[in-house]
């Protein structure tokens, strides 16, 4: 529900949008509407534009995420649209702790069931908590995987660590580049905390301003 002032009668007027049971946008009031007052607005087209924007946000803006980057992302600003590689979506994935390293082969506790007909990436953490990867997995068994470089992997007991490198394996086709919009950015030392929401062009398809 968007409130504005009808210039012709100099009284409050309202624009309504809601989503019906089939997922369609309809021009009726919802049972518990989000209310917005456009102070000083006397233009119906502006009020309609805002109503269309808000209802499309409800319909299409479904995800948010936060991540920490190095200071190379200092240039990002609110409203910027970026690509973010989301490795936690999709089909089969495995994760856990690396228990032993022999060259490019890691032994893990978890049972791996990698399909020989599919391609996989592995990510792992180093002693500083940085994520190394993605690297293609070249071979695997029920409890091992092999990739090009495990030089930064560590195991429990190295330098008194209580847990070894964490790893994450995902199918190549399940690593998705999705568009996101920056809603906040905060810097702390060499780190940049970025908050994002998913970007969908349909949110802005009624934008006439």
PDB file of C-alpha atoms in Angstrom:
ATOM      1  CA  UNK A   1       0.000   0.000   0.000  1.00  0.00           C
ATOM      2  CA  UNK A   2       1.604   3.247  -1.174  1.00  0.00           C
ATOM      3  CA  UNK A   3       0.124   6.521   0.061  1.00  0.00           C
ATOM      4  CA  UNK A   4       0.490   9.764  -1.873  1.00  0.00           C
ATOM      5  CA  UNK A   5      -1.508  12.981  -2.371  1.00  0.00           C
ATOM      6  CA  UNK A   6      -3.927  13.227  -5.274  1.00  0.00           C
ATOM      7  CA  UNK A   7      -3.139  16.661  -6.715  1.00  0.00           C
ATOM      8  CA  UNK A   8      -6.601  17.158  -8.257  1.00  0.00           C
ATOM      9  CA  UNK A   9      -8.520  16.780  -4.997  1.00  0.00           C
ATOM     10  CA  UNK A  10      -5.627  17.507  -2.603  1.00  0.00           C
ATOM     11  CA  UNK A  11      -6.393  14.392  -0.562  1.00  0.00           C
ATOM     12  CA  UNK A  12      -4.625  11.178   0.317  1.00  0.00           C
ATOM     13  CA  UNK A  13      -4.796   8.431  -2.291  1.00  0.00           C
ATOM     14  CA  UNK A  14      -3.487   4.873  -2.382  1.00  0.00           C
ATOM     15  CA  UNK A  15      -1.931   2.419  -4.816  1.00  0.00           C
ATOM     16  CA  UNK A  16      -2.375  -1.269  -3.985  1.00  0.00           C
ATOM     17  CA  UNK A  17      -0.455  -4.305  -5.193  1.00  0.00           C
ATOM     18  CA  UNK A  18      -0.532  -7.880  -3.891  1.00  0.00           C
ATOM     19  CA  UNK A  19       0.303 -11.430  -4.970  1.00  0.00           C
ATOM     20  CA  UNK A  20      -2.534 -13.882  -5.563  1.00  0.00           C
ATOM     21  CA  UNK A  21      -2.515 -17.627  -4.881  1.00  0.00           C
ATOM     22  CA  UNK A  22      -1.095 -18.299  -8.362  1.00  0.00           C
ATOM     23  CA  UNK A  23       1.871 -15.964  -7.869  1.00  0.00           C
ATOM     24  CA  UNK A  24       0.480 -13.196 -10.089  1.00  0.00           C
ATOM     25  CA  UNK A  25       0.688  -9.489  -9.228  1.00  0.00           C
ATOM     26  CA  UNK A  26      -2.802  -8.005  -8.839  1.00  0.00           C
ATOM     27  CA  UNK A  27      -3.986  -4.450  -8.184  1.00  0.00           C
ATOM     28  CA  UNK A  28      -5.825  -5.133  -4.925  1.00  0.00           C
ATOM     29  CA  UNK A  29      -4.964  -4.648  -1.265  1.00  0.00           C
ATOM     30  CA  UNK A  30      -3.330  -7.532   0.581  1.00  0.00           C
ATOM     31  CA  UNK A  31      -4.621  -8.823   3.903  1.00  0.00           C
ATOM     32  CA  UNK A  32      -1.620  -7.437   5.790  1.00  0.00           C
ATOM     33  CA  UNK A  33       0.020  -4.931   3.436  1.00  0.00           C
ATOM     34  CA  UNK A  34       3.402  -3.295   3.789  1.00  0.00           C
ATOM     35  CA  UNK A  35       2.584   0.417   4.022  1.00  0.00           C
ATOM     36  CA  UNK A  36       4.701   3.171   2.495  1.00  0.00           C
ATOM     37  CA  UNK A  37       4.002   6.910   2.666  1.00  0.00           C
ATOM     38  CA  UNK A  38       5.585   9.018  -0.072  1.00  0.00           C
ATOM     39  CA  UNK A  39       5.852  12.374   1.676  1.00  0.00           C
ATOM     40  CA  UNK A  40       5.389  15.243  -0.762  1.00  0.00           C
ATOM     41  CA  UNK A  41       4.483  12.965  -3.681  1.00  0.00           C
ATOM     42  CA  UNK A  42       1.568  14.262  -5.766  1.00  0.00           C
ATOM     43  CA  UNK A  43       2.169  12.159  -8.850  1.00  0.00           C
ATOM     44  CA  UNK A  44       0.256   8.914  -9.381  1.00  0.00           C
ATOM     45  CA  UNK A  45       2.875   7.516 -11.782  1.00  0.00           C
ATOM     46  CA  UNK A  46       5.606   7.903  -9.144  1.00  0.00           C
ATOM     47  CA  UNK A  47       3.463   6.173  -6.526  1.00  0.00           C
ATOM     48  CA  UNK A  48       2.605   3.379  -8.969  1.00  0.00           C
ATOM     49  CA  UNK A  49       6.267   2.918  -9.827  1.00  0.00           C
ATOM     50  CA  UNK A  50       7.150   2.524  -6.136  1.00  0.00           C
ATOM     51  CA  UNK A  51       4.321   0.051  -5.569  1.00  0.00           C
ATOM     52  CA  UNK A  52       5.473  -2.047  -8.523  1.00  0.00           C
ATOM     53  CA  UNK A  53       9.064  -2.002  -7.235  1.00  0.00           C
ATOM     54  CA  UNK A  54       8.105  -3.132  -3.734  1.00  0.00           C
ATOM     55  CA  UNK A  55       5.807  -5.961  -4.836  1.00  0.00           C
ATOM     56  CA  UNK A  56       8.462  -7.263  -7.229  1.00  0.00           C
ATOM     57  CA  UNK A  57      11.015  -7.215  -4.426  1.00  0.00           C
ATOM     58  CA  UNK A  58       8.690  -9.431  -2.404  1.00  0.00           C
ATOM     59  CA  UNK A  59       8.279 -11.771  -5.355  1.00  0.00           C
ATOM     60  CA  UNK A  60      11.813 -11.986  -6.750  1.00  0.00           C
ATOM     61  CA  UNK A  61      14.293 -10.787  -4.101  1.00  0.00           C
ATOM     62  CA  UNK A  62      14.621 -13.985  -2.077  1.00  0.00           C
ATOM     63  CA  UNK A  63      18.239 -14.328  -0.992  1.00  0.00           C
ATOM     64  CA  UNK A  64      20.836 -12.347   0.906  1.00  0.00           C
ATOM     65  CA  UNK A  65      24.408 -13.113   1.856  1.00  0.00           C
ATOM     66  CA  UNK A  66      27.414 -11.611   3.583  1.00  0.00           C
ATOM     67  CA  UNK A  67      31.055 -12.365   2.908  1.00  0.00           C
ATOM     68  CA  UNK A  68      34.458 -11.024   3.885  1.00  0.00           C
ATOM     69  CA  UNK A  69      36.990 -10.102   1.217  1.00  0.00           C
ATOM     70  CA  UNK A  70      40.469  -8.633   1.140  1.00  0.00           C
ATOM     71  CA  UNK A  71      40.817  -4.886   0.590  1.00  0.00           C
ATOM     72  CA  UNK A  72      40.799  -5.407  -3.189  1.00  0.00           C
ATOM     73  CA  UNK A  73      37.005  -4.996  -2.917  1.00  0.00           C
ATOM     74  CA  UNK A  74      37.254  -1.520  -1.390  1.00  0.00           C
ATOM     75  CA  UNK A  75      35.980  -0.038  -4.660  1.00  0.00           C
ATOM     76  CA  UNK A  76      32.541  -1.641  -4.267  1.00  0.00           C
ATOM     77  CA  UNK A  77      29.697   0.719  -3.435  1.00  0.00           C
ATOM     78  CA  UNK A  78      26.027   0.437  -2.557  1.00  0.00           C
ATOM     79  CA  UNK A  79      23.940  -0.441  -5.594  1.00  0.00           C
ATOM     80  CA  UNK A  80      26.781  -2.091  -7.528  1.00  0.00           C
ATOM     81  CA  UNK A  81      25.816  -5.344  -9.258  1.00  0.00           C
ATOM     82  CA  UNK A  82      28.445  -8.087  -9.031  1.00  0.00           C
ATOM     83  CA  UNK A  83      28.864 -11.745  -9.923  1.00  0.00           C
ATOM     84  CA  UNK A  84      29.357 -14.069  -6.952  1.00  0.00           C
ATOM     85  CA  UNK A  85      30.340 -17.706  -7.351  1.00  0.00           C
ATOM     86  CA  UNK A  86      28.043 -19.655  -5.025  1.00  0.00           C
ATOM     87  CA  UNK A  87      29.460 -23.132  -4.414  1.00  0.00           C
ATOM     88  CA  UNK A  88      26.848 -24.290  -1.896  1.00  0.00           C
ATOM     89  CA  UNK A  89      23.966 -24.663  -4.344  1.00  0.00           C
ATOM     90  CA  UNK A  90      22.970 -27.570  -6.501  1.00  0.00           C
ATOM     91  CA  UNK A  91      23.344 -31.324  -6.197  1.00  0.00           C
ATOM     92  CA  UNK A  92      25.796 -33.578  -4.383  1.00  0.00           C
ATOM     93  CA  UNK A  93      28.538 -32.062  -2.242  1.00  0.00           C
ATOM     94  CA  UNK A  94      30.947 -33.304   0.401  1.00  0.00           C
ATOM     95  CA  UNK A  95      32.824 -31.555   3.150  1.00  0.00           C
ATOM     96  CA  UNK A  96      34.813 -32.219   6.293  1.00  0.00           C
ATOM     97  CA  UNK A  97      38.349 -32.345   7.648  1.00  0.00           C
ATOM     98  CA  UNK A  98      41.577 -33.346   5.907  1.00  0.00           C
ATOM     99  CA  UNK A  99      43.272 -35.968   8.064  1.00  0.00           C
ATOM    100  CA  UNK A 100      46.431 -36.665   6.069  1.00  0.00           C
ATOM    101  CA  UNK A 101      48.267 -35.272   3.043  1.00  0.00           C
ATOM    102  CA  UNK A 102      50.611 -37.150   0.736  1.00  0.00           C
ATOM    103  CA  UNK A 103      51.713 -34.981  -2.168  1.00  0.00           C
ATOM    104  CA  UNK A 104      48.560 -34.021  -4.017  1.00  0.00           C
ATOM    105  CA  UNK A 105      46.373 -36.630  -2.276  1.00  0.00           C
ATOM    106  CA  UNK A 106      44.325 -35.921   0.834  1.00  0.00           C
ATOM    107  CA  UNK A 107      42.806 -38.523   3.128  1.00  0.00           C
ATOM    108  CA  UNK A 108      39.476 -37.656   4.755  1.00  0.00           C
ATOM    109  CA  UNK A 109      37.194 -39.307   7.287  1.00  0.00           C
ATOM    110  CA  UNK A 110      34.010 -38.786   5.308  1.00  0.00           C
ATOM    111  CA  UNK A 111      32.935 -41.297   2.664  1.00  0.00           C
ATOM    112  CA  UNK A 112      33.225 -39.816  -0.812  1.00  0.00           C
ATOM    113  CA  UNK A 113      30.984 -41.099  -3.583  1.00  0.00           C
ATOM    114  CA  UNK A 114      32.227 -39.122  -6.558  1.00  0.00           C
ATOM    115  CA  UNK A 115      30.783 -40.202  -9.907  1.00  0.00           C
ATOM    116  CA  UNK A 116      33.533 -41.039 -12.415  1.00  0.00           C
ATOM    117  CA  UNK A 117      31.398 -39.528 -15.181  1.00  0.00           C
ATOM    118  CA  UNK A 118      31.266 -36.069 -13.547  1.00  0.00           C
ATOM    119  CA  UNK A 119      33.780 -33.320 -12.837  1.00  0.00           C
ATOM    120  CA  UNK A 120      34.374 -31.902  -9.364  1.00  0.00           C
ATOM    121  CA  UNK A 121      36.080 -28.941  -7.706  1.00  0.00           C
ATOM    122  CA  UNK A 122      37.655 -28.936  -4.261  1.00  0.00           C
ATOM    123  CA  UNK A 123      38.207 -25.978  -1.924  1.00  0.00           C
ATOM    124  CA  UNK A 124      40.212 -26.162   1.305  1.00  0.00           C
ATOM    125  CA  UNK A 125      41.399 -23.819   4.042  1.00  0.00           C
ATOM    126  CA  UNK A 126      44.976 -22.997   4.999  1.00  0.00           C
ATOM    127  CA  UNK A 127      46.356 -22.169   8.453  1.00  0.00           C
ATOM    128  CA  UNK A 128      45.128 -18.563   8.143  1.00  0.00           C
ATOM    129  CA  UNK A 129      41.599 -19.643   7.289  1.00  0.00           C
ATOM    130  CA  UNK A 130      41.901 -18.523   3.666  1.00  0.00           C
ATOM    131  CA  UNK A 131      40.079 -20.623   1.095  1.00  0.00           C
ATOM    132  CA  UNK A 132      42.335 -22.249  -1.528  1.00  0.00           C
ATOM    133  CA  UNK A 133      40.661 -23.244  -4.788  1.00  0.00           C
ATOM    134  CA  UNK A 134      38.708 -24.064  -6.741  1.00  0.00           C
ATOM    135  CA  UNK A 135      40.890 -26.926  -8.042  1.00  0.00           C
ATOM    136  CA  UNK A 136      39.733 -29.789 -10.267  1.00  0.00           C
ATOM    137  CA  UNK A 137      39.816 -33.218  -8.646  1.00  0.00           C
ATOM    138  CA  UNK A 138      41.834 -35.579 -10.837  1.00  0.00           C
ATOM    139  CA  UNK A 139      41.056 -38.851  -9.006  1.00  0.00           C
ATOM    140  CA  UNK A 140      39.372 -40.132  -5.863  1.00  0.00           C
ATOM    141  CA  UNK A 141      38.591 -43.172  -3.732  1.00  0.00           C
ATOM    142  CA  UNK A 142      36.087 -43.698  -0.931  1.00  0.00           C
ATOM    143  CA  UNK A 143      38.247 -41.654   1.480  1.00  0.00           C
ATOM    144  CA  UNK A 144      40.773 -39.757  -0.652  1.00  0.00           C
ATOM    145  CA  UNK A 145      40.883 -37.141  -3.349  1.00  0.00           C
ATOM    146  CA  UNK A 146      43.742 -35.888  -5.515  1.00  0.00           C
ATOM    147  CA  UNK A 147      44.225 -32.399  -6.930  1.00  0.00           C
ATOM    148  CA  UNK A 148      47.111 -30.306  -8.241  1.00  0.00           C
ATOM    149  CA  UNK A 149      48.197 -28.474  -5.087  1.00  0.00           C
ATOM    150  CA  UNK A 150      47.735 -29.260  -1.390  1.00  0.00           C
ATOM    151  CA  UNK A 151      50.855 -27.383  -0.298  1.00  0.00           C
ATOM    152  CA  UNK A 152      48.859 -25.119   2.051  1.00  0.00           C
ATOM    153  CA  UNK A 153      46.782 -27.911   3.591  1.00  0.00           C
ATOM    154  CA  UNK A 154      47.552 -28.926   7.175  1.00  0.00           C
ATOM    155  CA  UNK A 155      46.447 -31.724   9.495  1.00  0.00           C
ATOM    156  CA  UNK A 156      45.527 -31.879  13.134  1.00  0.00           C
ATOM    157  CA  UNK A 157      48.599 -31.384  15.295  1.00  0.00           C
ATOM    158  CA  UNK A 158      50.481 -29.168  12.839  1.00  0.00           C
ATOM    159  CA  UNK A 159      51.645 -26.158  14.863  1.00  0.00           C
ATOM    160  CA  UNK A 160      49.406 -27.406  17.716  1.00  0.00           C
ATOM    161  CA  UNK A 161      46.245 -27.033  15.629  1.00  0.00           C
ATOM    162  CA  UNK A 162      43.217 -28.870  16.992  1.00  0.00           C
ATOM    163  CA  UNK A 163      41.632 -29.459  13.602  1.00  0.00           C
ATOM    164  CA  UNK A 164      42.968 -29.996  10.105  1.00  0.00           C
ATOM    165  CA  UNK A 165      42.157 -28.113   6.919  1.00  0.00           C
ATOM    166  CA  UNK A 166      38.473 -28.027   6.108  1.00  0.00           C
ATOM    167  CA  UNK A 167      37.566 -29.070   2.570  1.00  0.00           C
ATOM    168  CA  UNK A 168      34.497 -28.737   0.374  1.00  0.00           C
ATOM    169  CA  UNK A 169      33.846 -30.675  -2.848  1.00  0.00           C
ATOM    170  CA  UNK A 170      31.152 -29.709  -5.338  1.00  0.00           C
ATOM    171  CA  UNK A 171      30.162 -30.727  -8.849  1.00  0.00           C
ATOM    172  CA  UNK A 172      31.474 -28.307 -11.466  1.00  0.00           C
ATOM    173  CA  UNK A 173      27.962 -27.677 -12.802  1.00  0.00           C
ATOM    174  CA  UNK A 174      26.767 -26.819  -9.289  1.00  0.00           C
ATOM    175  CA  UNK A 175      29.085 -23.849  -8.888  1.00  0.00           C
ATOM    176  CA  UNK A 176      26.764 -21.022  -9.913  1.00  0.00           C
ATOM    177  CA  UNK A 177      27.623 -17.474 -10.941  1.00  0.00           C
ATOM    178  CA  UNK A 178      24.660 -15.415  -9.757  1.00  0.00           C
ATOM    179  CA  UNK A 179      24.154 -11.668  -9.922  1.00  0.00           C
ATOM    180  CA  UNK A 180      23.995  -9.836  -6.592  1.00  0.00           C
ATOM    181  CA  UNK A 181      23.507  -6.186  -5.615  1.00  0.00           C
ATOM    182  CA  UNK A 182      25.623  -4.576  -2.889  1.00  0.00           C
ATOM    183  CA  UNK A 183      23.496  -3.160  -0.058  1.00  0.00           C
ATOM    184  CA  UNK A 184      26.257  -2.443   2.468  1.00  0.00           C
ATOM    185  CA  UNK A 185      30.057  -2.434   2.746  1.00  0.00           C
ATOM    186  CA  UNK A 186      32.189  -2.001   5.853  1.00  0.00           C
ATOM    187  CA  UNK A 187      35.979  -1.948   6.063  1.00  0.00           C
ATOM    188  CA  UNK A 188      38.054  -3.190   8.988  1.00  0.00           C
ATOM    189  CA  UNK A 189      41.812  -3.249   8.559  1.00  0.00           C
ATOM    190  CA  UNK A 190      42.630  -5.351   5.511  1.00  0.00           C
ATOM    191  CA  UNK A 191      39.163  -6.924   5.382  1.00  0.00           C
ATOM    192  CA  UNK A 192      35.989  -5.725   3.690  1.00  0.00           C
ATOM    193  CA  UNK A 193      32.593  -7.023   4.836  1.00  0.00           C
ATOM    194  CA  UNK A 194      30.074  -6.933   1.989  1.00  0.00           C
ATOM    195  CA  UNK A 195      26.317  -7.527   2.322  1.00  0.00           C
ATOM    196  CA  UNK A 196      24.408  -8.437  -0.844  1.00  0.00           C
ATOM    197  CA  UNK A 197      20.919  -9.324  -2.074  1.00  0.00           C
ATOM    198  CA  UNK A 198      20.146 -11.271  -5.215  1.00  0.00           C
ATOM    199  CA  UNK A 199      19.692  -9.173  -8.352  1.00  0.00           C
ATOM    200  CA  UNK A 200      16.803 -10.013 -10.658  1.00  0.00           C
ATOM    201  CA  UNK A 201      15.951  -7.805 -13.648  1.00  0.00           C
ATOM    202  CA  UNK A 202      12.248  -8.554 -13.156  1.00  0.00           C
ATOM    203  CA  UNK A 203      12.321  -6.425  -9.975  1.00  0.00           C
ATOM    204  CA  UNK A 204      12.877  -3.341 -12.139  1.00  0.00           C
ATOM    205  CA  UNK A 205      10.826  -4.249 -15.233  1.00  0.00           C
ATOM    206  CA  UNK A 206       8.138  -1.663 -14.378  1.00  0.00           C
ATOM    207  CA  UNK A 207      10.703   1.059 -13.658  1.00  0.00           C
ATOM    208  CA  UNK A 208       9.714   4.110 -15.704  1.00  0.00           C
ATOM    209  CA  UNK A 209      11.519   6.773 -13.688  1.00  0.00           C
TER     210      UNK A 209
END
